[in-house]
mmCIF file of C-alpha atoms and ligand atoms in Angstrom:
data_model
loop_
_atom_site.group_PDB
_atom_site.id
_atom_site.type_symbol
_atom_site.label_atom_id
_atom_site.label_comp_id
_atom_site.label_asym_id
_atom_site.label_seq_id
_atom_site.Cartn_x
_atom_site.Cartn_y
_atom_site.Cartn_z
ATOM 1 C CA UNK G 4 24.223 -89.720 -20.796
ATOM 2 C CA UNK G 5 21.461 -89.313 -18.309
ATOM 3 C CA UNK G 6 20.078 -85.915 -18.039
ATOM 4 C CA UNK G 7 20.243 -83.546 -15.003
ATOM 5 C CA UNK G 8 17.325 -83.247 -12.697
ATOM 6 C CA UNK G 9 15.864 -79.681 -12.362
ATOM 7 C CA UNK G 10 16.738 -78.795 -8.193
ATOM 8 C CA UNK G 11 14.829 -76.603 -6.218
ATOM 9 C CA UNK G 12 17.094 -73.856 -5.805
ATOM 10 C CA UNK G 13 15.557 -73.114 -2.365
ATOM 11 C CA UNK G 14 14.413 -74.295 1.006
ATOM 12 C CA UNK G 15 12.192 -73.441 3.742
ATOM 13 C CA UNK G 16 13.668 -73.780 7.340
ATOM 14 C CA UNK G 17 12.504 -72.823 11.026
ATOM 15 C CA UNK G 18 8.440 -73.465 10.617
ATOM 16 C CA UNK G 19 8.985 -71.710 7.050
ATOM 17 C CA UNK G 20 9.609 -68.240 8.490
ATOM 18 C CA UNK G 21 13.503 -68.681 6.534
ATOM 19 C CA UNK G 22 13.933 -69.145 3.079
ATOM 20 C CA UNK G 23 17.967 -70.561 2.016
ATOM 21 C CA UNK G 24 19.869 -71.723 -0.884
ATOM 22 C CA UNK G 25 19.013 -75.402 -0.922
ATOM 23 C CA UNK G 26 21.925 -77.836 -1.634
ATOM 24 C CA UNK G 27 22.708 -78.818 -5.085
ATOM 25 C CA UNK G 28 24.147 -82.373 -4.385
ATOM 26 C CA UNK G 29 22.611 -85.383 -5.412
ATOM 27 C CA UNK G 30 22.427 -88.014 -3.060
ATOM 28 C CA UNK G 31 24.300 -91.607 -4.014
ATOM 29 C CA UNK G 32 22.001 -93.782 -2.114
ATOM 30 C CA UNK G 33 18.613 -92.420 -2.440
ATOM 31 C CA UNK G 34 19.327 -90.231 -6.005
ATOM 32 C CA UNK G 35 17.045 -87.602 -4.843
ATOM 33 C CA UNK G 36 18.104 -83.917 -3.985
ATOM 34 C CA UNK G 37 19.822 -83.331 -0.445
ATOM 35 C CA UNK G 38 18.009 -81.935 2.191
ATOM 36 C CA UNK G 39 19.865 -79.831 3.715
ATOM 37 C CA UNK G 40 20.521 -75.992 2.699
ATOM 38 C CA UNK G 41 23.706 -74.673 1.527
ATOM 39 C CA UNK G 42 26.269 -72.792 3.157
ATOM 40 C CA UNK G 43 26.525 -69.070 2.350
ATOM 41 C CA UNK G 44 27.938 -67.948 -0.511
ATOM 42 C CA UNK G 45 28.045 -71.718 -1.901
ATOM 43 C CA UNK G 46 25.864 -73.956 -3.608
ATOM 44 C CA UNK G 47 26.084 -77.443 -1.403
ATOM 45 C CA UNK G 48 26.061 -78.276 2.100
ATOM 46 C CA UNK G 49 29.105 -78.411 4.416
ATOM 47 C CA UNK G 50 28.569 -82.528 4.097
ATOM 48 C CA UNK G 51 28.791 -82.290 -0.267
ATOM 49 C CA UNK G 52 32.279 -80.473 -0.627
ATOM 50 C CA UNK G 53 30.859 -76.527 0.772
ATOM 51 C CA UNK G 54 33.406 -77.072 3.711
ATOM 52 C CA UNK G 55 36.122 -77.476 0.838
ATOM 53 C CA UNK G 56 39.151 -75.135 0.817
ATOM 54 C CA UNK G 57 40.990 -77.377 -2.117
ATOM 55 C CA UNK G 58 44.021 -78.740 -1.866
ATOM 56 C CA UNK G 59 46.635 -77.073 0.648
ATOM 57 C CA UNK G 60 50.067 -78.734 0.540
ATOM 58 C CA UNK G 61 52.498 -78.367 -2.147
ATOM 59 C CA UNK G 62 51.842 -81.365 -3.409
ATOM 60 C CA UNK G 63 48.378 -81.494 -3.645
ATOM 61 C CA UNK G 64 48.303 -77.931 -5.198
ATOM 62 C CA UNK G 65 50.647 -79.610 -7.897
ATOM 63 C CA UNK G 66 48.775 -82.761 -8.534
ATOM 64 C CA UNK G 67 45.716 -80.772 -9.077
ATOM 65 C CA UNK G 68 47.493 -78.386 -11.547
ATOM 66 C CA UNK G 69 48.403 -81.082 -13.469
ATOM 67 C CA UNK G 70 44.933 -83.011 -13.279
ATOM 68 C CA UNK G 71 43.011 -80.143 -13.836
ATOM 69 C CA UNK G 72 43.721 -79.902 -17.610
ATOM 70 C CA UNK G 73 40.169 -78.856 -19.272
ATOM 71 C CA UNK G 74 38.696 -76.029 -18.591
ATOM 72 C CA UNK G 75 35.547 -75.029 -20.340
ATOM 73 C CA UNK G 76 35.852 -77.166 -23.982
ATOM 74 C CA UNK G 77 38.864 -77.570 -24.937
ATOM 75 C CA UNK G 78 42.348 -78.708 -23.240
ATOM 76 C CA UNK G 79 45.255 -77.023 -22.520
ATOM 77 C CA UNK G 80 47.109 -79.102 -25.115
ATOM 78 C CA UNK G 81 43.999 -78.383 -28.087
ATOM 79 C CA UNK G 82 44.238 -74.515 -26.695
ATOM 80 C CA UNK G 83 48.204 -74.242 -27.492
ATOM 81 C CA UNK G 84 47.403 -75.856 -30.965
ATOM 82 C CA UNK G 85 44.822 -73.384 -31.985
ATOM 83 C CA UNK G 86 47.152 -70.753 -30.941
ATOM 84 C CA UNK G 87 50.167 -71.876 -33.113
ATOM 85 C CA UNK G 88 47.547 -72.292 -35.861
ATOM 86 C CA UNK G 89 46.748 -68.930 -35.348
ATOM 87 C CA UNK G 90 50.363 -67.455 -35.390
ATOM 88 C CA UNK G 91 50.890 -69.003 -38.923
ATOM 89 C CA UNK G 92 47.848 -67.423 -40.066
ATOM 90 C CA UNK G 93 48.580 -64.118 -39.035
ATOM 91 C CA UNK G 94 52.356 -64.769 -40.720
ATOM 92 C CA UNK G 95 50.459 -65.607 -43.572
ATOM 93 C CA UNK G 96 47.750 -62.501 -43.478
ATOM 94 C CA UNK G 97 50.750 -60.688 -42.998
ATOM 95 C CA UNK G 98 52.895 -61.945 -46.152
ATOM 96 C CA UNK G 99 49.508 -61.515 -48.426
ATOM 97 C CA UNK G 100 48.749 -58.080 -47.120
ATOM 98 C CA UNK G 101 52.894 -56.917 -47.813
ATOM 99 C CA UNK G 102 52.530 -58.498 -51.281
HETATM 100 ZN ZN1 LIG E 212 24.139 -81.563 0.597
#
């Protein structure tokens, strides 16, 4: 796995008299940091997804839904495991305890 390059987090524009959130994208061609700064409140420039507003028809907002199974470590599917797991640990906490 090839390891992230530390960003500069910020850029100087206008004769360095404005400081902004530099854009976190890396480019494809040259594999250096984009140039340009990021829009506000994001952390990539309109060009590297900050224009994105994610899917909007019905469809799209489903196909995502289903795509979109990991979040953080684990998947949906490992998630509703360790919860079942957990349910038959608490019946069994809760047959030791009443014994
Ligand atoms: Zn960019």
């Amino acid at each position: 796995m090839q390891q992230r390059k530390t960003f500069e987090s910020h850029i100087w524009l206008l004769a360095e008299r404005v400081r902004a959130h530099r854009c976190q994208a890396l480019s494809k061609r040259s594999k250096l940091q984009c140039g340009k700064a990021a829009l506000k409140g994001m952390s990539v420039c309109m060009f590297h997804g900050g224009k994105s507003t994610g899917p909007v028809s019905e469809d799209g907002r489903k196909r995502c839904a289903t795509a979109k199974t990991v979040h953080g470590y684990e998947t949906r599917a490992a998630r509703e495991y360790r919860a079942e797991k957990f349910k038959e640990m608490q019946e069994l906490f809760d047959r030791m305890y009443s014994a």
